[in-house]
Short mmCIF file of C-alpha atoms and ligand atoms in Angstrom, two decimals:
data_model
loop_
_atom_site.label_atom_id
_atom_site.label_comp_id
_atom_site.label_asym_id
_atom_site.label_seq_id
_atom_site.Cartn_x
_atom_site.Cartn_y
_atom_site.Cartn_z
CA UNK Q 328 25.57 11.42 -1.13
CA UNK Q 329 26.77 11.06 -4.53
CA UNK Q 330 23.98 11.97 -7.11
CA UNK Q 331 24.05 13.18 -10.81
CA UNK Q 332 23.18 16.96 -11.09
CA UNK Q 333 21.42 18.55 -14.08
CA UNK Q 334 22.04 22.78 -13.71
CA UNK Q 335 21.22 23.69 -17.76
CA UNK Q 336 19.48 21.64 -20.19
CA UNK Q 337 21.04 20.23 -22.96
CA UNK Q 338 23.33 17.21 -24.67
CA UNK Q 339 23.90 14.10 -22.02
CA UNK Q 340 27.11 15.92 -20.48
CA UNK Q 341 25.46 18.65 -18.73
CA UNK Q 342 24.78 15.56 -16.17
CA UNK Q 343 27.36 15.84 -13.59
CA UNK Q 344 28.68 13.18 -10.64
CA UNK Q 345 28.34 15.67 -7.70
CA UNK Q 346 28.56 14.98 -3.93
CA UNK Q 347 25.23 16.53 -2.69
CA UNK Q 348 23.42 16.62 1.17
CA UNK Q 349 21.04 13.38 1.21
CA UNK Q 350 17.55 14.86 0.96
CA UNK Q 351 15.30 13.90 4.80
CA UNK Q 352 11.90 12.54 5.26
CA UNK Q 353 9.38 14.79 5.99
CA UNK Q 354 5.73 13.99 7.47
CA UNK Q 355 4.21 11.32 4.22
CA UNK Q 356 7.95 11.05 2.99
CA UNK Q 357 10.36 8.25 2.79
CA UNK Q 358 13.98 7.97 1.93
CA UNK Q 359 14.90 5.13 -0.11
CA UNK Q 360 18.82 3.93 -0.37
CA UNK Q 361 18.48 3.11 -4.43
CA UNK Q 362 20.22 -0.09 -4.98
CA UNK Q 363 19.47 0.74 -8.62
CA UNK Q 364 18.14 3.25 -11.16
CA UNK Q 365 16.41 3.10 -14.53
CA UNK Q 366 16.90 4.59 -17.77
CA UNK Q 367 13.83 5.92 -19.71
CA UNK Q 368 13.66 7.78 -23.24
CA UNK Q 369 11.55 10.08 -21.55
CA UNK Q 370 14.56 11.12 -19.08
CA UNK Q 371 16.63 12.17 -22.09
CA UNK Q 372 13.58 14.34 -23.54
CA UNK Q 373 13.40 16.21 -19.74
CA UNK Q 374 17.54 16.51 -19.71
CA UNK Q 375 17.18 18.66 -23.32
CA UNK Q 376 14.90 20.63 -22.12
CA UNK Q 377 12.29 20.20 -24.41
CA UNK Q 378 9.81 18.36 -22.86
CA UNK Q 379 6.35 18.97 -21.49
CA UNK Q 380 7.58 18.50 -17.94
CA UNK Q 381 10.65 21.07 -17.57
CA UNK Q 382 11.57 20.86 -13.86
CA UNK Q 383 12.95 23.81 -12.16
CA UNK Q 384 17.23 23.53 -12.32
CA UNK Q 385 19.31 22.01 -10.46
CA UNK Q 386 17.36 18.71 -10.74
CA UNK Q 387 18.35 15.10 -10.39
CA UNK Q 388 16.80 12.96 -13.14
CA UNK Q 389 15.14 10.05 -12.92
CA UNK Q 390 11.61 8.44 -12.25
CA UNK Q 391 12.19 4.65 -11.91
CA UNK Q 392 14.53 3.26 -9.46
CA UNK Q 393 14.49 0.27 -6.69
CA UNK Q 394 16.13 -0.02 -3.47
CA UNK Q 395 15.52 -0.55 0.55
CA UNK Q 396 13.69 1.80 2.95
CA UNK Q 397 16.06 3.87 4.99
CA UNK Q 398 13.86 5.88 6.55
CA UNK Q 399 10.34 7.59 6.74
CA UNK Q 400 8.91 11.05 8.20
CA UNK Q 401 5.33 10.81 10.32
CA UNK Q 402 2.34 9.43 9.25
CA UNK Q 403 4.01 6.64 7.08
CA UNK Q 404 2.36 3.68 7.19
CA UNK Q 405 2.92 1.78 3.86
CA UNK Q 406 6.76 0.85 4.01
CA UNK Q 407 9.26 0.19 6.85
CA UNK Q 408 13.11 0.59 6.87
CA UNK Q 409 14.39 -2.26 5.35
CA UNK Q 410 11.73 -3.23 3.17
CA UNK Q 411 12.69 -4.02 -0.70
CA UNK Q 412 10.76 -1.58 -2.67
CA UNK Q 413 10.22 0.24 -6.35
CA UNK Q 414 9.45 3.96 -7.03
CA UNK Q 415 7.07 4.77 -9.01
CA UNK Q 416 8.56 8.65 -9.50
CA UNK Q 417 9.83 10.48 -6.65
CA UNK Q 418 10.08 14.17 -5.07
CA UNK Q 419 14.15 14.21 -5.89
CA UNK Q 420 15.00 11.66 -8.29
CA UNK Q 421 16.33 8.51 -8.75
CA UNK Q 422 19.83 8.77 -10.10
CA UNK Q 423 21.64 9.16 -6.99
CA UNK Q 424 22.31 7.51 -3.64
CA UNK Q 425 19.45 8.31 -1.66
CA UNK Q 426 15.82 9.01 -3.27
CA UNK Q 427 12.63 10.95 -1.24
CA UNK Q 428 9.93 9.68 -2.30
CA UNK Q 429 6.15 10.42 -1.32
CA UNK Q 430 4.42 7.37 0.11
CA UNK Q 431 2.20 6.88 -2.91
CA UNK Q 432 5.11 6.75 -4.87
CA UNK Q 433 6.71 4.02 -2.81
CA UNK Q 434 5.64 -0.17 -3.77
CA UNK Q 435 6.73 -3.49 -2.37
CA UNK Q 436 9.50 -5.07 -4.17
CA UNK Q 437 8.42 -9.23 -4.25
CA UNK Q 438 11.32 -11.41 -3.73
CA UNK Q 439 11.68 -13.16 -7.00
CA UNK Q 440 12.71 -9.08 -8.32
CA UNK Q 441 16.25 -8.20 -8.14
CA UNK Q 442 16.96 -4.40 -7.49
CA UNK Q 443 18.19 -4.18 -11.17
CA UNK Q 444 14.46 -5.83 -12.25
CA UNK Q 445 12.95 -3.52 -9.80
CA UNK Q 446 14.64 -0.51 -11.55
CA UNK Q 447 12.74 -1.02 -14.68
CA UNK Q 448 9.28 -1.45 -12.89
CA UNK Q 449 7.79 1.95 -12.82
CA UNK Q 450 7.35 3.46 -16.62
CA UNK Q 451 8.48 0.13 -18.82
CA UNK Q 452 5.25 -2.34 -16.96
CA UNK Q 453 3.26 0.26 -16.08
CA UNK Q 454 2.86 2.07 -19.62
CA UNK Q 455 2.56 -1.56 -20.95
CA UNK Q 456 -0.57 -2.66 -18.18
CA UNK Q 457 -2.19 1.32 -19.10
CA UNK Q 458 -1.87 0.45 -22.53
CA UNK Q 459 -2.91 -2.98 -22.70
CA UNK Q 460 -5.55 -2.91 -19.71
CA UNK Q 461 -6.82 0.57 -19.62
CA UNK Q 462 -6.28 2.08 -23.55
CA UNK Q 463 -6.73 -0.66 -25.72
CA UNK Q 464 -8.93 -3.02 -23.36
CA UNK Q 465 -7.15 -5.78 -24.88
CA UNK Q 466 -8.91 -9.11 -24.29
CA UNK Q 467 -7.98 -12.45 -24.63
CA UNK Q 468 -7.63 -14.16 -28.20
CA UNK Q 469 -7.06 -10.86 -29.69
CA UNK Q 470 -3.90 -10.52 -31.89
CA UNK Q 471 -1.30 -7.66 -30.99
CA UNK Q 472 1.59 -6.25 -32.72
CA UNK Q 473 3.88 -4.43 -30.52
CA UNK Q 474 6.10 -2.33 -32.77
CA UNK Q 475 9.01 -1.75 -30.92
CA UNK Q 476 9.39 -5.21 -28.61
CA UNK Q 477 13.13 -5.34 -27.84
CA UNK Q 478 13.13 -2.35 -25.40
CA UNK Q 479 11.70 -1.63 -21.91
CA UNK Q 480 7.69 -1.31 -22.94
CA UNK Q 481 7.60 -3.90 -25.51
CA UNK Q 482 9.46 -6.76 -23.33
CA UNK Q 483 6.94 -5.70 -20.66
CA UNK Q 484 3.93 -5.59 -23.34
CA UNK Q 485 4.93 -9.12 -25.01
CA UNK Q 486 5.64 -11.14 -21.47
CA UNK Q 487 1.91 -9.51 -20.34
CA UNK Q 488 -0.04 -9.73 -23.66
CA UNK Q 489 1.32 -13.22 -23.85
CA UNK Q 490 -0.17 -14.24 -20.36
CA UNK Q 491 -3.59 -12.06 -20.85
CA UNK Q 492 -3.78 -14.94 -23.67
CA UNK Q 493 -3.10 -12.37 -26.67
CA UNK Q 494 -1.49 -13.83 -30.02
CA UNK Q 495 1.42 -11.63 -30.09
CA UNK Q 496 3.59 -10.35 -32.87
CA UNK Q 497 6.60 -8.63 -31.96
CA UNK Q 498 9.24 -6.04 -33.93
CA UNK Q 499 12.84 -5.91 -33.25
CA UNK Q 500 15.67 -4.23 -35.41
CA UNK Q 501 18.63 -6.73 -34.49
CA UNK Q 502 18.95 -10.35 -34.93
CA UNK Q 503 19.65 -10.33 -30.94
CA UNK Q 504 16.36 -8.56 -30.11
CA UNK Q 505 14.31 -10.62 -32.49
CA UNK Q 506 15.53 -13.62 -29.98
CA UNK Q 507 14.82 -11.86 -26.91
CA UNK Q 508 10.89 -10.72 -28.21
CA UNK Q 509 10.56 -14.70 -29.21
CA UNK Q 510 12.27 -15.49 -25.80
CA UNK Q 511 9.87 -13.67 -23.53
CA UNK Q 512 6.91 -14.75 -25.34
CA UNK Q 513 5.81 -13.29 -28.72
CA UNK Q 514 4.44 -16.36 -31.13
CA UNK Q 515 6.13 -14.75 -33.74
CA UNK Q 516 9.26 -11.46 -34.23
CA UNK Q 517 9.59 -9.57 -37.40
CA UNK Q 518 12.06 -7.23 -38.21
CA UNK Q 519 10.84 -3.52 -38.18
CA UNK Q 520 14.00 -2.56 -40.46
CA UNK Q 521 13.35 -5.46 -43.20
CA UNK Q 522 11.38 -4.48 -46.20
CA UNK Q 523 7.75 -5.40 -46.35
CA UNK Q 524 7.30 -6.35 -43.21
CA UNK Q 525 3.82 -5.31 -42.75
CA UNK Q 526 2.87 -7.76 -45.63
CA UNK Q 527 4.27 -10.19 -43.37
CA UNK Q 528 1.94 -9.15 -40.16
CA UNK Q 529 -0.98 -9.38 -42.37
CA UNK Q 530 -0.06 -13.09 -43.65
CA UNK Q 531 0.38 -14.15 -39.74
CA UNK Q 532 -3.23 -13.19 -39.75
CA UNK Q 533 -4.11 -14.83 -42.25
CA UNK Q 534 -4.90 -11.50 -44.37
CA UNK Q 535 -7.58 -9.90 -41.41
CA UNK Q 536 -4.99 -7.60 -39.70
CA UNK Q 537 -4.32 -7.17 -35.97
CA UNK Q 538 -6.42 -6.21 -33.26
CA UNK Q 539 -4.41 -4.06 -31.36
CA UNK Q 540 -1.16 -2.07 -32.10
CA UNK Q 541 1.40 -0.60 -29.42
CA UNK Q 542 3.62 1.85 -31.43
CA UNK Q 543 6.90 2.55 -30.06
CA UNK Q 544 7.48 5.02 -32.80
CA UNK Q 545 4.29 6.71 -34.20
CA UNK Q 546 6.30 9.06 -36.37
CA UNK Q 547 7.87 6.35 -38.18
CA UNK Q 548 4.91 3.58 -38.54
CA UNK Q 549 1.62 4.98 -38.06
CA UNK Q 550 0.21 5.33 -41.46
CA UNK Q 551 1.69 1.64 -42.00
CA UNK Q 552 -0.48 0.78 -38.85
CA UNK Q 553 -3.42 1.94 -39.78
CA UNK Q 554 -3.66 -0.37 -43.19
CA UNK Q 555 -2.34 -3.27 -40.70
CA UNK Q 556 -5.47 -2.98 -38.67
CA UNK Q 557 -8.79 -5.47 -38.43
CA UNK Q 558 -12.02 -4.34 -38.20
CA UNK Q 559 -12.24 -2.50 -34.93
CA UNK Q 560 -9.08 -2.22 -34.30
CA UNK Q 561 -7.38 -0.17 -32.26
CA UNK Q 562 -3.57 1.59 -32.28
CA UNK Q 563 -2.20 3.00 -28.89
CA UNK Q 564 0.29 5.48 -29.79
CA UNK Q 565 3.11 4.97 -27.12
CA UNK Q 566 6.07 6.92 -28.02
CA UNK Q 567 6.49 9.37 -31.27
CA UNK Q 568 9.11 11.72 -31.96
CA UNK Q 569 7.32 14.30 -34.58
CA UNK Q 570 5.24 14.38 -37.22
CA UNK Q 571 3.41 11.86 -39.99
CA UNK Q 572 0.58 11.50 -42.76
CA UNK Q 573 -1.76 9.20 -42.56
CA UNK Q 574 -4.95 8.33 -44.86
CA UNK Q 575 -7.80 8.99 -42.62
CA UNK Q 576 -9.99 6.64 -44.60
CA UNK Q 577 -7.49 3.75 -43.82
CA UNK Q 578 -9.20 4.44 -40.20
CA UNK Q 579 -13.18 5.24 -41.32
CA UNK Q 580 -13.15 2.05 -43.41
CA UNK Q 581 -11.84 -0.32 -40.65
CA UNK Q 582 -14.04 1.52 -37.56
CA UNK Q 583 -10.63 1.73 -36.29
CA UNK Q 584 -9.56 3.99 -33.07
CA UNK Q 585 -6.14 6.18 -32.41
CA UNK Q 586 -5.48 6.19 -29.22
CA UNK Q 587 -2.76 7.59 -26.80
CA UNK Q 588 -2.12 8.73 -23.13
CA UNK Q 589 1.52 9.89 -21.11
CA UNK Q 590 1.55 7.96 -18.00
CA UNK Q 591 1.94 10.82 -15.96
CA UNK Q 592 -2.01 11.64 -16.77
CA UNK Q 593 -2.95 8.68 -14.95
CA UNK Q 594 -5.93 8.11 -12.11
CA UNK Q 595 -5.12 7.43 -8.75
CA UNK Q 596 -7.61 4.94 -9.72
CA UNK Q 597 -6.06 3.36 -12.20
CA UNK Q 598 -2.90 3.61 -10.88
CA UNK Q 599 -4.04 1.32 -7.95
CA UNK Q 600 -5.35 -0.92 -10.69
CA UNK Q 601 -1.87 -1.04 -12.63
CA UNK Q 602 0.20 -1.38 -9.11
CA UNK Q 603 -1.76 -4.09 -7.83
CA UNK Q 604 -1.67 -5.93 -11.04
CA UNK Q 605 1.86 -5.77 -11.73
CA UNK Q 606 2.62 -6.64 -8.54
CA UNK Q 607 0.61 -9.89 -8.89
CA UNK Q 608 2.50 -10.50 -12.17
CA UNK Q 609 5.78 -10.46 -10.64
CA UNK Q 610 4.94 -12.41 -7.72
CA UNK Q 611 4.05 -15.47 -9.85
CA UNK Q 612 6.40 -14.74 -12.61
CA UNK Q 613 4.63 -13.63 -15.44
CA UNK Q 614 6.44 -10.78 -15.60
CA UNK Q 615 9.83 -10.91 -15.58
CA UNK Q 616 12.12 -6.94 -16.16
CA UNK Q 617 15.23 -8.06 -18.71
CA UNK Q 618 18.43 -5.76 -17.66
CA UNK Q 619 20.34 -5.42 -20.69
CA UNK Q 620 23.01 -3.08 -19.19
CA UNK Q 621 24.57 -1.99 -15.67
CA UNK Q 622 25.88 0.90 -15.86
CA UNK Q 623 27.81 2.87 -12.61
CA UNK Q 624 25.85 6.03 -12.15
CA UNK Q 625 28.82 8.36 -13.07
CA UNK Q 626 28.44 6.96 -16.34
CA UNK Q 627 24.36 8.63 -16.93
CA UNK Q 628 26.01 10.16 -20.11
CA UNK Q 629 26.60 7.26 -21.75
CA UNK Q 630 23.32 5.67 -20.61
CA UNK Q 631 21.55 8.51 -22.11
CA UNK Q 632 22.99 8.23 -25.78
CA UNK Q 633 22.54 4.19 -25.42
CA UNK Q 634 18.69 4.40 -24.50
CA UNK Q 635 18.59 6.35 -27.86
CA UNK Q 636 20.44 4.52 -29.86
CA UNK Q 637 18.98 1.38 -31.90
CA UNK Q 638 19.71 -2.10 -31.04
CA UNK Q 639 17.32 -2.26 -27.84
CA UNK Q 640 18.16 -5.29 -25.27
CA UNK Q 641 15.95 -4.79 -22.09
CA UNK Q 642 16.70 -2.25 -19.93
CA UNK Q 643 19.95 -0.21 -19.37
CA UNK Q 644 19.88 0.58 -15.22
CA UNK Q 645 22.68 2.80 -13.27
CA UNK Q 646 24.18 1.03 -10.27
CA UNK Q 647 25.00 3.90 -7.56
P1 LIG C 1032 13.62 1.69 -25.56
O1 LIG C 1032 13.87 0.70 -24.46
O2 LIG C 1032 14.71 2.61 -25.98
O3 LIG C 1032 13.10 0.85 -26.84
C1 LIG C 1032 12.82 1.48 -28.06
C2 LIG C 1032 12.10 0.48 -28.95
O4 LIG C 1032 11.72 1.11 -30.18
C3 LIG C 1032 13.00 -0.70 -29.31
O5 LIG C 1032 12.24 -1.89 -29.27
C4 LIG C 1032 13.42 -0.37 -30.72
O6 LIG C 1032 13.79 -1.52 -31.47
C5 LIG C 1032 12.11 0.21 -31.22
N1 LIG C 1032 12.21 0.82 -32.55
C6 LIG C 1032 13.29 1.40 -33.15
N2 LIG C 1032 12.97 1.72 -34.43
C7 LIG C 1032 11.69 1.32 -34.64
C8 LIG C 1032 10.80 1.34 -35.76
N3 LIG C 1032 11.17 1.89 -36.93
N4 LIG C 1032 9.58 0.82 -35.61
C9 LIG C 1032 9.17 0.28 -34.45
N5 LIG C 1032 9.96 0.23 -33.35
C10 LIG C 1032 11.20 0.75 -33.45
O7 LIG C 1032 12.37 2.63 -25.19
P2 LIG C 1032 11.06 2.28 -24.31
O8 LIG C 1032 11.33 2.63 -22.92
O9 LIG C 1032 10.61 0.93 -24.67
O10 LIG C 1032 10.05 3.38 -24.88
C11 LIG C 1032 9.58 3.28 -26.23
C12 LIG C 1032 8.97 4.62 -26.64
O11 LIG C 1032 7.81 4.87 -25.86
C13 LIG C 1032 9.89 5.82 -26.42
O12 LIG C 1032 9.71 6.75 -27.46
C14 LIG C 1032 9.40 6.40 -25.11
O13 LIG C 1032 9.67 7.78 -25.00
C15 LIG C 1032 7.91 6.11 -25.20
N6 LIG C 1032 7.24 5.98 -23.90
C16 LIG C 1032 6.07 6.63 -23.73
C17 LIG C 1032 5.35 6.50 -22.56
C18 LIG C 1032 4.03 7.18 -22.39
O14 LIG C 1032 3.62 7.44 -21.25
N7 LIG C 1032 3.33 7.44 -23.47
C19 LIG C 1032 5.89 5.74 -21.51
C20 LIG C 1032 7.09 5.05 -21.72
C21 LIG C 1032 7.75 5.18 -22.93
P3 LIG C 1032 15.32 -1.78 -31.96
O15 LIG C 1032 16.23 -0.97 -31.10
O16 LIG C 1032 15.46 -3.27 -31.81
O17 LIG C 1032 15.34 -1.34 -33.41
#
């Protein structure tokens, strides 16, 4: 099968187009043909090597992906060939042809999903339901600012926040994300790269602050956050890439709560919890995955710079 290769960390060209054996189902196992694969930040953090998970080399990358059942080893119960599913991770990656998957990793596709939607399932809803559900306990009437809505978490965030019945507030840095975080749901976009924003969140709350913050980019924002807060209020720290002050008082004076998780920590409890309820999501069309790019898979490279570049749009998936 064709696959991309990793054999040395590093910039987004040490990810080469190699023909490679397909991998077979063992006993709990099942071989997926991926009709689509997704691009995460978090894939371009593992390919430099500096990441907390550093996976032995040669590795294929890749933890979200959607496609049909090929085939499955003994004991499988779950999935049959043929069936439309997502991965949720997998034993050998998703950016090639084939994918081995355990069966826990392996969820029903519904109809209404196309394998491009399915291949930005996994990390971009779930992190959105763990932060929203399970971190923050968001509830109903609450406001939310998701700081970073254009890309794959804060599309997912906005189109569930919205139906949980949140007031959302949503940040984009282009005039053509700003219309896709009004399109799929948030009451009101700001842009993140316009001066005094955050003077503008407060306003749209009519000077109380938000309830709940999801931060894209901790580094940048989170001392900003903090005097954006209400009473209570709570920030879940989603993605950061180094360091930042902050006035602790800014958090005693508000009883407000930091909070953060990687989704890789998560329960097999709660990850029942998050499967089941983005499954329901999709099957009545609350949630919705916007693909912003197809890419061919030869061209991971150039998916990996564009997931880290600004200008967010959805997802960007690799077609195989
Ligand atoms: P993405 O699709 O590349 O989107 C990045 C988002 O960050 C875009 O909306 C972008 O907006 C926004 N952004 C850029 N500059 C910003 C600023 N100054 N303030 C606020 N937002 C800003 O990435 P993603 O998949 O949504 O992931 C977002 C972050 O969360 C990444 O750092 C990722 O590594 C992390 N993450 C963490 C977990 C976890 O388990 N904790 C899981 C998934 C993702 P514009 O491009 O419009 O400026």
């Amino acid at each position: 099968m064709k696959a991309i290769v990793v054999h040395e960390f590093g910039a987004p060209e040490v990810m080469k187009f190699e023909e490679i054996p397909a991998p077979k189902a063992g006993a709990g196992q099942v071989l997926v043909r991926v009709e689509a694969a997704g691009v995460n930040p978090a894939d371009t953090y593992m390919r430099n090597g500096a990441y907390a998970i550093k996976p032995p080399l040669p590795y294929t990358p890749g933890f979200d992906g959607a496609g049909v059942v090929e085939a499955f080893g003994e004991g499988v119960t779950k999935v049959k060939p043929g069936d439309r599913v997502y991965l949720a991770r997998s034993v050998s990656g998703t950016y090639a042809e084939f994918s081995l998957a355990l069966e826990e990793q392996v969820y029903k596709l519904p109809d209404r999903i196309s394998f491009a939607q399915g291949a930005g399932v996994f990390v971009p809803y779930g992190t959105a339901y763990r932060a929203l559900h399970q971190v923050a306990h968001a509830r109903g009437g609450e406001t939310l600012l998701v700081h970073g809505a254009s890309g794959g978490v804060g599309i997912a965030s906005v189109q569930m926040a919205r139906a949980m019945g949140l007031v959302v507030i949503g940040t984009a840095g282009t005039d053509k994300g700003l219309e896709l975080v009004k399109r799929e749901g948030a009451h009101h976009a700001l842009n993140h790269g316009a001066a005094g924003y955050q003077k503008e969140v407060l306003q749209l709350t009519g000077g109380s602050g938000v309830d709940v913050i999801l931060e894209m980019l901790a580094n940048v924002n989170l001392g900003e956050d903090l005097k954006m807060l209400a009473r209570g209020g709570r920030v879940v720290v989603i993605g950061s890439r180094g360091d930042v002050t902050i006035t602790p008082r800014d958090i005693m004076l508000r009883g407000a709560s930091v909070l953060g998780f990687v989704l890789w920590n998560i329960s097999d409890e709660d990850a029942a919890d998050m499967h089941a309820g983005l499954g329901a999501g999709f099957e009545n069309g609350t949630l919705r995955p916007v693909v912003g790019k197809e890419l061919p898979l030869a061209e991971a490279p150039r998916a990996h710079k564009e997931v880290m570049e600004p200008g967010a749009f959805g997802k960007i998936v690799l077609v195989p």
